[in-house]
Short mmCIF file of C-alpha atoms and ligand atoms in Angstrom, two decimals:
data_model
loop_
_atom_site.label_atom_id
_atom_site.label_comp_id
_atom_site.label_asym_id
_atom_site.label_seq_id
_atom_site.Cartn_x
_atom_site.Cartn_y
_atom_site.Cartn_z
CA UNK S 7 0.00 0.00 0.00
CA UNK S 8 1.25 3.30 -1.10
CA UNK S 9 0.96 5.53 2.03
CA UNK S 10 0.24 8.87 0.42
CA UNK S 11 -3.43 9.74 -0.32
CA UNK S 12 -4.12 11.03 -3.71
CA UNK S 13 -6.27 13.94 -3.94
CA UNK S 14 -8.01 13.23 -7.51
CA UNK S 15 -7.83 9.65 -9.22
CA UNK S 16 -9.09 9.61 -13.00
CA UNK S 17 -9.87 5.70 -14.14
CA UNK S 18 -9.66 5.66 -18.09
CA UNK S 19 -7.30 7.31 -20.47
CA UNK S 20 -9.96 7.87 -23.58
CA UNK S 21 -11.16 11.18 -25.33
CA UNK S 22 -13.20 12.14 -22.15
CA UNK S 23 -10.60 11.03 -19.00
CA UNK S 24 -8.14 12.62 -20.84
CA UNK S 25 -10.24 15.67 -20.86
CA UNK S 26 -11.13 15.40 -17.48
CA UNK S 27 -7.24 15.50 -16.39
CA UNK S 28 -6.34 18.58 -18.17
CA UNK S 29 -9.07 20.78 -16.70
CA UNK S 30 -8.86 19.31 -13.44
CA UNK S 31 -5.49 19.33 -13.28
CA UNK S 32 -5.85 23.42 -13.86
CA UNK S 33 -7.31 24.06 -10.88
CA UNK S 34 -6.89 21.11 -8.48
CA UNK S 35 -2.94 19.34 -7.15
CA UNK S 36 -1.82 15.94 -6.85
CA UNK S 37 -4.15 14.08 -9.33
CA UNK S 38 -3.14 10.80 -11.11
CA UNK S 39 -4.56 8.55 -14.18
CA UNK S 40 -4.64 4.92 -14.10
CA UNK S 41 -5.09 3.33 -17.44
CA UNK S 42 -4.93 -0.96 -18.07
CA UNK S 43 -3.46 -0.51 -21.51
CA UNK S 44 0.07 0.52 -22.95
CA UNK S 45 -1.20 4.06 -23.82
CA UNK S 46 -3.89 6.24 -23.96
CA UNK S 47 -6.85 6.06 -26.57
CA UNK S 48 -6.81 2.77 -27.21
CA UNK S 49 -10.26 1.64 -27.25
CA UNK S 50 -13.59 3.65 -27.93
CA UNK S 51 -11.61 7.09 -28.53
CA UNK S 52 -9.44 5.87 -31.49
CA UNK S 53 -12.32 4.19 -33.15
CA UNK S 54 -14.71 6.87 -33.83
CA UNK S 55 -16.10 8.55 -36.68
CA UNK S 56 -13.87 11.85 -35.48
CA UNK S 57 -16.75 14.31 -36.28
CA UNK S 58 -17.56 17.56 -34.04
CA UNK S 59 -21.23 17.51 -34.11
CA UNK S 60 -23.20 20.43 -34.59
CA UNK S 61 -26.39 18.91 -32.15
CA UNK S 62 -28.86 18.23 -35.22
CA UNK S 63 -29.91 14.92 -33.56
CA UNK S 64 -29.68 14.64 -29.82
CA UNK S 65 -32.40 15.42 -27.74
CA UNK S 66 -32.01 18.99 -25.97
CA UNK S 67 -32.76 18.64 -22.20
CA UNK S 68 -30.07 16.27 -22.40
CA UNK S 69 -26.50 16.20 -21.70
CA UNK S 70 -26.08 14.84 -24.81
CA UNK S 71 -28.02 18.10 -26.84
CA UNK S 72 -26.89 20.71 -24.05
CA UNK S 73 -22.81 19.70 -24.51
CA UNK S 74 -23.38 19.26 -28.55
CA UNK S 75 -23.21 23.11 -29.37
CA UNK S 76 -20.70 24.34 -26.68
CA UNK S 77 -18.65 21.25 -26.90
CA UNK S 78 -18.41 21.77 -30.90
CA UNK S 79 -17.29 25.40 -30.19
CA UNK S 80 -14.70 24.50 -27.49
CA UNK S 81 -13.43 21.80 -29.81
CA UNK S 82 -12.73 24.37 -32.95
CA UNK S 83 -11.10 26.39 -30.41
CA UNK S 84 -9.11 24.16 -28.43
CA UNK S 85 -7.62 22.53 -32.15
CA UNK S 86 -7.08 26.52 -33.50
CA UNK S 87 -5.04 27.43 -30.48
CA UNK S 88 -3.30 24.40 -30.25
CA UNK S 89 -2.57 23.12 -33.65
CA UNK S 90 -4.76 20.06 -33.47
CA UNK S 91 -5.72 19.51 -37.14
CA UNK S 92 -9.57 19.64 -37.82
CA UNK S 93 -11.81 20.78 -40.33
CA UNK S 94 -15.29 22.51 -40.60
CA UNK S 95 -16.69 20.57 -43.47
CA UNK S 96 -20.64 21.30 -43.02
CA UNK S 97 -22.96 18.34 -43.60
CA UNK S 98 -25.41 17.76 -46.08
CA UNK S 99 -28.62 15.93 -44.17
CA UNK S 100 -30.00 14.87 -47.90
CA UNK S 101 -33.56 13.51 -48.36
CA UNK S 102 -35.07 12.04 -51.64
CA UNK S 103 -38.81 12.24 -52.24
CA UNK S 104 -41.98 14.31 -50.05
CA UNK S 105 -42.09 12.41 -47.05
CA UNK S 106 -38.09 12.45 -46.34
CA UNK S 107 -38.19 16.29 -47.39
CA UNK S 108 -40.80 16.54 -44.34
CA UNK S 109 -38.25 15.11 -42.19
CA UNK S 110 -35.90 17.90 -43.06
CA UNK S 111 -38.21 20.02 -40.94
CA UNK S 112 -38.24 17.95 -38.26
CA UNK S 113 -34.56 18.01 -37.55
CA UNK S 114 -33.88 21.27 -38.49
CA UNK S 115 -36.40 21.87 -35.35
CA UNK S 116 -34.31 19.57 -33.23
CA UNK S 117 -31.28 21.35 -34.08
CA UNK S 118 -32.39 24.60 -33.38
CA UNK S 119 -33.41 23.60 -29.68
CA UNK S 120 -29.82 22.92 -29.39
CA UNK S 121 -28.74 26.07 -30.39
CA UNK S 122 -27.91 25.09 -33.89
CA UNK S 123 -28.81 28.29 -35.37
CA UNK S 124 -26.81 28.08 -38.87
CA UNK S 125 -28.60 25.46 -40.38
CA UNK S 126 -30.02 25.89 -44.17
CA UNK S 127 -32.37 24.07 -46.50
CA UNK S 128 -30.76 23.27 -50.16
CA UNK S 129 -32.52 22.75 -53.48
CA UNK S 130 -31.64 19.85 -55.56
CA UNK S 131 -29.82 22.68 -57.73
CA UNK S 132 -27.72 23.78 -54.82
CA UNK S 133 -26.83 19.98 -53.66
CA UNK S 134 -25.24 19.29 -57.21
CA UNK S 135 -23.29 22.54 -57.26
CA UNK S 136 -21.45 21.46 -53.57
CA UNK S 137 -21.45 17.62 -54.19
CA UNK S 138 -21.70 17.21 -58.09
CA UNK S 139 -22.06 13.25 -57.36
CA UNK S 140 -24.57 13.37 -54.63
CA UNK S 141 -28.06 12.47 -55.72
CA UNK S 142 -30.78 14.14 -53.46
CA UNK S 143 -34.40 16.14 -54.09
CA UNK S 144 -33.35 18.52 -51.30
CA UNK S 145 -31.04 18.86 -48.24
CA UNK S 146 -30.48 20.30 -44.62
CA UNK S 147 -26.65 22.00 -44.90
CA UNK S 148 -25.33 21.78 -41.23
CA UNK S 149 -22.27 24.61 -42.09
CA UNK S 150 -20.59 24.30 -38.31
CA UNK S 151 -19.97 20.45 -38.28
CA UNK S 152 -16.65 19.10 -38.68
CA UNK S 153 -13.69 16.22 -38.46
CA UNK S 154 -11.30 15.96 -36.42
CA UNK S 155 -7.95 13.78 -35.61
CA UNK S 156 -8.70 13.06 -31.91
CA UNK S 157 -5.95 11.39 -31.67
CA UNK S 158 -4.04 14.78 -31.91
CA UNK S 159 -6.48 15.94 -29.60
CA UNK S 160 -5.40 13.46 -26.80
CA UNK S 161 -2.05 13.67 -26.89
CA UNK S 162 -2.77 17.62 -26.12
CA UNK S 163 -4.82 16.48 -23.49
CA UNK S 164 -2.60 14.43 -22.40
CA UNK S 165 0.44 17.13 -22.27
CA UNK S 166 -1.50 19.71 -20.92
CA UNK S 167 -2.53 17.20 -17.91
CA UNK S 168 0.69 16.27 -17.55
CA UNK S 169 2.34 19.95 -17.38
CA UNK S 170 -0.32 20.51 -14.80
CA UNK S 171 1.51 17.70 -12.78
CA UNK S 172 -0.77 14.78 -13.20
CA UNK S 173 0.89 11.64 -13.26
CA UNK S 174 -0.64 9.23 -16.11
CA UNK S 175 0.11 5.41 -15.19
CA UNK S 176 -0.60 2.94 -18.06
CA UNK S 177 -0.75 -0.87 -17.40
CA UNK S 178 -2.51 -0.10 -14.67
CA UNK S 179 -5.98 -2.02 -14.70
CA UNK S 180 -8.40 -0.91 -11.46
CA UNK S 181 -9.34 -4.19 -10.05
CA UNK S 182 -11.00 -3.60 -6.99
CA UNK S 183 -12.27 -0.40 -5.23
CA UNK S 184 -13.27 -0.12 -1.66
CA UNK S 185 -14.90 2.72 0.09
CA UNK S 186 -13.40 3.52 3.61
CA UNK S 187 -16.47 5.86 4.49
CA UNK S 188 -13.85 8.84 3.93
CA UNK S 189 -12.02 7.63 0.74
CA UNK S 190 -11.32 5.16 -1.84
CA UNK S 191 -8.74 2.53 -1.52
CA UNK S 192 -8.02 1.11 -4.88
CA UNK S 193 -6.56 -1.94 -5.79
CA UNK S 194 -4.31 -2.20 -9.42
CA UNK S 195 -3.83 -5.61 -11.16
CA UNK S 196 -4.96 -7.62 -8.81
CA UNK S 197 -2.94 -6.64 -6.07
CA UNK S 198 0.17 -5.60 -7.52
CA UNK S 199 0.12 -2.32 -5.73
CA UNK S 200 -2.72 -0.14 -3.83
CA UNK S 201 -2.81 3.37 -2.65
CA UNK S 202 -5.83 6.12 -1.39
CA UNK S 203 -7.80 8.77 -3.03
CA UNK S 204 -10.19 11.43 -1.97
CA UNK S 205 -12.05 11.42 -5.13
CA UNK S 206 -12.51 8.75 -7.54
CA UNK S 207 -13.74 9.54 -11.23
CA UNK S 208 -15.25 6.59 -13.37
CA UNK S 209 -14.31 7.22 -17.03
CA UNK S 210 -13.55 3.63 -18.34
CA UNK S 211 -15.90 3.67 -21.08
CA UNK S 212 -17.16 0.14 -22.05
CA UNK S 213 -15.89 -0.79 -18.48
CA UNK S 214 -17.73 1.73 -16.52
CA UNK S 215 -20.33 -0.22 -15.36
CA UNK S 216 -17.78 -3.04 -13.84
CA UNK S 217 -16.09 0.28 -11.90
CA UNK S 218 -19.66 1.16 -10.58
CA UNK S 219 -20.15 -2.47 -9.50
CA UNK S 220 -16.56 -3.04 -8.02
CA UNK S 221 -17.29 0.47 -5.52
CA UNK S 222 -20.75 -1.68 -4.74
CA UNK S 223 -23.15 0.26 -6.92
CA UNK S 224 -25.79 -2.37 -7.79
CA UNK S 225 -25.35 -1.36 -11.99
CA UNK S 226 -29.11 -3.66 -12.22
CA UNK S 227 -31.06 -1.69 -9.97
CA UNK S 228 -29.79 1.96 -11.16
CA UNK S 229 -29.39 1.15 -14.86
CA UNK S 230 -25.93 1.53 -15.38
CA UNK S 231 -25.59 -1.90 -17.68
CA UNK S 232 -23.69 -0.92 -20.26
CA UNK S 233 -25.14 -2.72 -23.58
CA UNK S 234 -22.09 -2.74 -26.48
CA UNK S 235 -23.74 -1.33 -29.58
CA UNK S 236 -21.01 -1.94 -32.60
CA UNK S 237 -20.35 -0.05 -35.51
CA UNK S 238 -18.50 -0.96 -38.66
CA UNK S 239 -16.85 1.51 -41.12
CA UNK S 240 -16.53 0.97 -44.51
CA UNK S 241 -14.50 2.59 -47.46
CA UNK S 242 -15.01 2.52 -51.55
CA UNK S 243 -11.83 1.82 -53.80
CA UNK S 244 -11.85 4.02 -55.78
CA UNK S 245 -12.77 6.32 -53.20
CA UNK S 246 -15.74 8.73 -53.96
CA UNK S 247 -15.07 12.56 -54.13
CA UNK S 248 -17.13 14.24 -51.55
CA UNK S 249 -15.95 17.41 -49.93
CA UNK S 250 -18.80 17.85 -47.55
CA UNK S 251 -20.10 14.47 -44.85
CA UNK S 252 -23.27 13.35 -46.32
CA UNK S 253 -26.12 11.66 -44.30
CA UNK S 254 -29.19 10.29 -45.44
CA UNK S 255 -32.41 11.36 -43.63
CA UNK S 256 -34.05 7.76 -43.41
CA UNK S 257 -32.79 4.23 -43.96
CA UNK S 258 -33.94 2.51 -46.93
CA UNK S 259 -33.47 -0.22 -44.73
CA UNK S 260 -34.30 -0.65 -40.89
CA UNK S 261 -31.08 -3.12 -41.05
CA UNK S 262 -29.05 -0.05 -42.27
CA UNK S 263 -29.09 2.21 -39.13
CA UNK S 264 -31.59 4.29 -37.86
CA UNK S 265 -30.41 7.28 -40.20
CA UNK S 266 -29.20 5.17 -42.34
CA UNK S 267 -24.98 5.10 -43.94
CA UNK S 268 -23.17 8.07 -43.63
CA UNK S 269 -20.17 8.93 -45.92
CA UNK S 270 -17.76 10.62 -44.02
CA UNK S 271 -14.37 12.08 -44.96
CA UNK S 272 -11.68 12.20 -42.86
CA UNK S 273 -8.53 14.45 -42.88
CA UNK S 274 -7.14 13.28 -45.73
CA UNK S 275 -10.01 13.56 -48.10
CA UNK S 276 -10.46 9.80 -47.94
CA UNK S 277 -14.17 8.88 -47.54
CA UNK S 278 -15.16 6.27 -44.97
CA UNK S 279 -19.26 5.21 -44.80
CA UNK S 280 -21.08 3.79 -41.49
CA UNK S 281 -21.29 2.78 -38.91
CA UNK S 282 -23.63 0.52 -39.59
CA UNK S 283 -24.84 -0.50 -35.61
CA UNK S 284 -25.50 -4.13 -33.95
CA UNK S 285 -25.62 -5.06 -30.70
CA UNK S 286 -22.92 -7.79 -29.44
CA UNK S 287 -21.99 -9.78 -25.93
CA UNK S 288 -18.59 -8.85 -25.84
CA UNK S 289 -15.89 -6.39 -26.93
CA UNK S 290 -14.33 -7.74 -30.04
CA UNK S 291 -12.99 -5.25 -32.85
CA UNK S 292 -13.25 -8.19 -35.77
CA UNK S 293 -14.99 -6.48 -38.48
CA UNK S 294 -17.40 -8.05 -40.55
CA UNK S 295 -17.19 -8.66 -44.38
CA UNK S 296 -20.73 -9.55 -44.51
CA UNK S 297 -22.37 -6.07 -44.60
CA UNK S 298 -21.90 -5.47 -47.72
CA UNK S 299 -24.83 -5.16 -49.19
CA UNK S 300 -26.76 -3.26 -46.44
CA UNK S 301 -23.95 -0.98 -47.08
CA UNK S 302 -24.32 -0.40 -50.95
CA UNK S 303 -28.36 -0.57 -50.82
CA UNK S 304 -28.46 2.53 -48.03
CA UNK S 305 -25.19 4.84 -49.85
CA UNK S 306 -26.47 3.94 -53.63
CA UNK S 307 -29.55 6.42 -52.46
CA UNK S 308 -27.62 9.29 -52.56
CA UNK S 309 -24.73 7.90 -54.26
CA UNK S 310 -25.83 6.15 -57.46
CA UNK S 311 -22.07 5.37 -58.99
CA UNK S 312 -21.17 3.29 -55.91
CA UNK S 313 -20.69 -0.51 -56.82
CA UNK S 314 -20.75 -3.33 -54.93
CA UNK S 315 -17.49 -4.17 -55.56
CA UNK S 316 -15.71 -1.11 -54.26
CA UNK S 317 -16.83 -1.63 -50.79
CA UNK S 318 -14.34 -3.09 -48.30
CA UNK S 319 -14.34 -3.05 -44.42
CA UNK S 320 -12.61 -0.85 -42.71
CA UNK S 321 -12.65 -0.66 -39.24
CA UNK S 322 -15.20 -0.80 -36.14
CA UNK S 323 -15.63 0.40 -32.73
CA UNK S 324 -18.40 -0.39 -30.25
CA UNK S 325 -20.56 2.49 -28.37
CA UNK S 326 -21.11 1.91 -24.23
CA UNK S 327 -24.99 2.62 -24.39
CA UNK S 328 -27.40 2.24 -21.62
CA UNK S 329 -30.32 1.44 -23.89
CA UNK S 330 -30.38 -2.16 -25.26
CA UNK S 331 -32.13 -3.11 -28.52
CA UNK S 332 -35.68 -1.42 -28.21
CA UNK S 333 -35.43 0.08 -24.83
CA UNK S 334 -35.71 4.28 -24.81
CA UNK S 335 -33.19 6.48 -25.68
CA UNK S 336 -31.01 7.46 -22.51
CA UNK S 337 -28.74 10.00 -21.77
CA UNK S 338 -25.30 9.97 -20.43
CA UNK S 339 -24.88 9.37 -16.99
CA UNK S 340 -22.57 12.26 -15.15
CA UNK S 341 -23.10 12.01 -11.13
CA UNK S 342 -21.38 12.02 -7.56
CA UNK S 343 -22.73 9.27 -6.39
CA UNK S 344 -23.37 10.91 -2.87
CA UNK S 345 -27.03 10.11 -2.95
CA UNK S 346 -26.02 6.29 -2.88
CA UNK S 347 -23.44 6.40 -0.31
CA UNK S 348 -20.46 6.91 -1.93
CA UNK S 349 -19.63 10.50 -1.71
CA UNK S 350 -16.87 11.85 -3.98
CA UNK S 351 -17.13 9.26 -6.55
CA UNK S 352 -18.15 10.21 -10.03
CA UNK S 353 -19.79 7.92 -12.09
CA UNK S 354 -19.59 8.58 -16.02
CA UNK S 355 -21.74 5.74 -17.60
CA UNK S 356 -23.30 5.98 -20.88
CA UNK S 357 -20.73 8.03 -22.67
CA UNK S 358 -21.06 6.93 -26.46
CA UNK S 359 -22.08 9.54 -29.23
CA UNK S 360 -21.20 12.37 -29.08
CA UNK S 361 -19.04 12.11 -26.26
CA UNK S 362 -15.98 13.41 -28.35
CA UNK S 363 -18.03 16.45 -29.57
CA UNK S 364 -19.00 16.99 -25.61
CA UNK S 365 -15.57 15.84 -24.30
CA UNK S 366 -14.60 19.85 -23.08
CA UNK S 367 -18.55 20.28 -21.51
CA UNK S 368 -18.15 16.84 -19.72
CA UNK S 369 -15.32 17.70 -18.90
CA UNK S 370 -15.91 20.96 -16.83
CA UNK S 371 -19.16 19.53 -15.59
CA UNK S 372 -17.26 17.28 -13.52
CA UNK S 373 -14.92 19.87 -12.67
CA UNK S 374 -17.74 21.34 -10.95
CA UNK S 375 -18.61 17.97 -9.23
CA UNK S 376 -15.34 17.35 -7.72
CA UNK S 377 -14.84 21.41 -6.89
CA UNK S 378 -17.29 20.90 -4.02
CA UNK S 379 -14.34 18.02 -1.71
CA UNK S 380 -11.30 19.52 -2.98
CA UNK S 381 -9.97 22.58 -2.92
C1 FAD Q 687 -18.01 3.64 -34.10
C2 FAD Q 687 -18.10 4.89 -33.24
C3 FAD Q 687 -18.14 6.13 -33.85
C4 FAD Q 687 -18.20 7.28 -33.07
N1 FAD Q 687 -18.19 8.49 -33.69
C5 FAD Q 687 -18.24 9.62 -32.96
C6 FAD Q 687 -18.18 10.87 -33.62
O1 FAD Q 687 -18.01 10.95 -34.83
N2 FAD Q 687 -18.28 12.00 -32.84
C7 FAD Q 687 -18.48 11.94 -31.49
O2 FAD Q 687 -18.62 13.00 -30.87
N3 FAD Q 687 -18.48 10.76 -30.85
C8 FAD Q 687 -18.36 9.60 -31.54
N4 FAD Q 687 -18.36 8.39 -30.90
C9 FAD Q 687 -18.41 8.36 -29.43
C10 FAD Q 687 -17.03 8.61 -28.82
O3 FAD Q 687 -16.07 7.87 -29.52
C11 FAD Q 687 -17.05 8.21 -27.33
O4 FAD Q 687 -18.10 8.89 -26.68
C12 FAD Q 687 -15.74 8.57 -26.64
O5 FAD Q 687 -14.62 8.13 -27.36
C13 FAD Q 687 -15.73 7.93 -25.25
O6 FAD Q 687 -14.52 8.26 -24.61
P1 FAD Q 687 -14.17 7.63 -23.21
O7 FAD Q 687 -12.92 8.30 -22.75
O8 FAD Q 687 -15.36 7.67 -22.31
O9 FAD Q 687 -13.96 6.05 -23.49
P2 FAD Q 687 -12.70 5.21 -24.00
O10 FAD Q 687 -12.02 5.82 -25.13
O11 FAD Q 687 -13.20 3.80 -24.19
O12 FAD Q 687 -11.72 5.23 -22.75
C14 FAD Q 687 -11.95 4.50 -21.58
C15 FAD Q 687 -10.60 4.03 -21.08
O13 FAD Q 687 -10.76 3.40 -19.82
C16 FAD Q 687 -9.79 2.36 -19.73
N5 FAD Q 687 -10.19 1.42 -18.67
C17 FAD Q 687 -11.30 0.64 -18.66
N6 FAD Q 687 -11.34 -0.11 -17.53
C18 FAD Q 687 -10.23 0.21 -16.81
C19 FAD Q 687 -9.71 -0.24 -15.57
N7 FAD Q 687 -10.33 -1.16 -14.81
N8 FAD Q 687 -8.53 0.29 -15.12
C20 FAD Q 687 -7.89 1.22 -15.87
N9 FAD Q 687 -8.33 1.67 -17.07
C21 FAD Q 687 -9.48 1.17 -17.53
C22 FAD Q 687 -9.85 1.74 -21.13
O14 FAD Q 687 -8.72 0.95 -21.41
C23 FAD Q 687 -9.96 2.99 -22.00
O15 FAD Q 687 -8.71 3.44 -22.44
C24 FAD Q 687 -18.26 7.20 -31.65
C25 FAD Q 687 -18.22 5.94 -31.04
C26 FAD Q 687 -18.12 4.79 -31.82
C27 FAD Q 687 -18.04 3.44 -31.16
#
């Protein structure tokens, strides 16, 4: 047992603990980060879709709309001042026929409760003259949403945190937790070596529900199962030309997504389409070949040239959600556990989409949770 009690201990080195660290680490001393792989990003965080939302989709009254707007502005920001390479591509939302063109109206409203207030309806005229290829009656043009290499954007993180004095441990899986009734005595692979902390901050992603349990949270009764929702990427060779991401309104599909394949670019012009989403048991990043066609029947929509053919997997990552097939939508989870006993510890459970768009929000959120036992 390490004698020394930490002040603040982060669990996770992804997008969001990361994030945590640096702000923290701003105002607060003697903070450390545990994470159980070799380095930092190495699960959820380096397999997204690396696009700053502009909060067309996610409900407002939720963390998940509130952090969409600010946490898109703090992003731009954060990669201007700090040479983090992004780009504000704007999306085209495109819809084909009357009853998708309705739809257009609907999210444009949902957008706007989020503060989107830049968002623009396109005739079929305007589509072609941005996106000659792109086949669409009419679109919503989203100009504020962009890419992103997050991986850049952690290893910022991770400096800043680390100029700030926090000291980042890797290899260092959390494998038991136990609440003295005034702090947290954790336990690191399996015994290996233990120490104290006043404050305890759950950000391990697709293991945060395991953290909750191993404090003594009962993850059943307060809904913090985590349920692993996967999505595979897939690129065209040749790739398409696109300069703008392009999302289709409605699935021709249900099998295809609830909004159906996206083509997305990433920094190097190189377009990537998905995810395409299916719930699994456990964490495994094989990607399928199988998709194919669910792939080419959803992009050839809006895409006609595509073929078959071109399509090849690319790469997958799988969402921590707290909704299971059919269940209602749910927000993240973001709480001192105080209520339930365990004062000081901060739960974040949930955090899939768009937790890298919200990553700054979250991130001084629970600044403001942990400002109240630490000075
Ligand atoms: C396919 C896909 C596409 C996405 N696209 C986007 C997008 O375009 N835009 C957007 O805003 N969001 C997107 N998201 C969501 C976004 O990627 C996540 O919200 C974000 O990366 C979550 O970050 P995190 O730090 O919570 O989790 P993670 O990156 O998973 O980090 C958690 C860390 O905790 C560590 N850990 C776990 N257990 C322990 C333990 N016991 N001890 C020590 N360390 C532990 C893990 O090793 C891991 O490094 C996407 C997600 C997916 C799956």
């Amino acid at each position: 047992m390490i004698d020394e009690v930490v002040n603040i201990t982060i669990i996770g080195a992804g997008v969001i603990g990361l994030a945590a660290a640096r702000e923290l680490s701003a105002r607060h001393k003697n903070l450390v980060l545990l994470e159980k792989n070799d380095t930092y990003g190495m699960e959820t965080s380096s397999r997204a879709g690396e696009i700053i939302h502009s909060g067309l989709y996610f409900p407002a009254g939720m963390f998940k709309g509130d952090f969409c707007r600010p946490g898109n502005s703090a992003l731009i920001e954060t990669c201007a001042r700090h040479n983090i390479p992004y780009r504000r591509t704007g999306k085209l939302v495109v819809a084909n026929g009357a009853e998708q063109i309705e739809r257009l109206q609907d999210i444009k409203k949902g957008g706007e409760e989020n503060g989107a207030d830049d968002l623009l309806f396109l005739s079929q005229k305007e589509i072609h003259s941005l996106e000659p290829d792109v086949r669409a009656d009419a679109a919503l043009f989203s100009p504020s949403t962009g890419i992103i290499d997050s991986h850049r954007l952690m290893a910022y993180f991770l400096q800043a945190a680390e100029s700030n004095g926090t000291v980042v441990v890797y290899r260092s899986e959390v494998t038991g937790i136990q609440f003295t009734g005034k702090d947290y005595v954790l336990e690191v692979n399996n015994g290996e070596y233990s120490f104290k902390t006043n404050v305890l901050i759950n950000s391990a992603g697709l293991y945060s529900d395991h953290i909750a349990s191993l404090v003594g949270i009962d993850i059943e009764k307060q809904g913090y199962k985590i349920h692993y929702n996967k999505g595979i990427f897939y690129y065209a060779s040749p790739s398409p030309k696109l300069r703008h991401l392009v999302w289709p309104v409605n699935p021709p599909n249900k099998k295809a997504g609830r909004r159906g394949i996206h083509a997305e670019i990433d920094l190097s012009g190189m377009v990537k389409f998905g995810p395409l989403w299916d719930y699994v048991e456990t964490i495994d990043y094989t990607c399928d070949e199988s998709k194919r066609g669910l792939f080419y029947e959803s992009i050839k929509t809006y895409l006609p040239q595509i073929t078959p053919e071109s399509l090849k997997v690319s790469m997958c990552g799988i969402r921590p959600q707290l909704h299971g097939p059919g269940e209602p939508y749910r927000d993240f989870v973001i709480k001192d556990e105080a209520a339930l006993g365990y004062p000081g510890f901060i739960n974040l459970v949930g955090m899939e989409c768009p937790g890298l768009t919200c990553c700054i929000p979250i991130a001084q959120y629970v600044t403001s949770l942990v400002d109240r036992y630490t000075s």
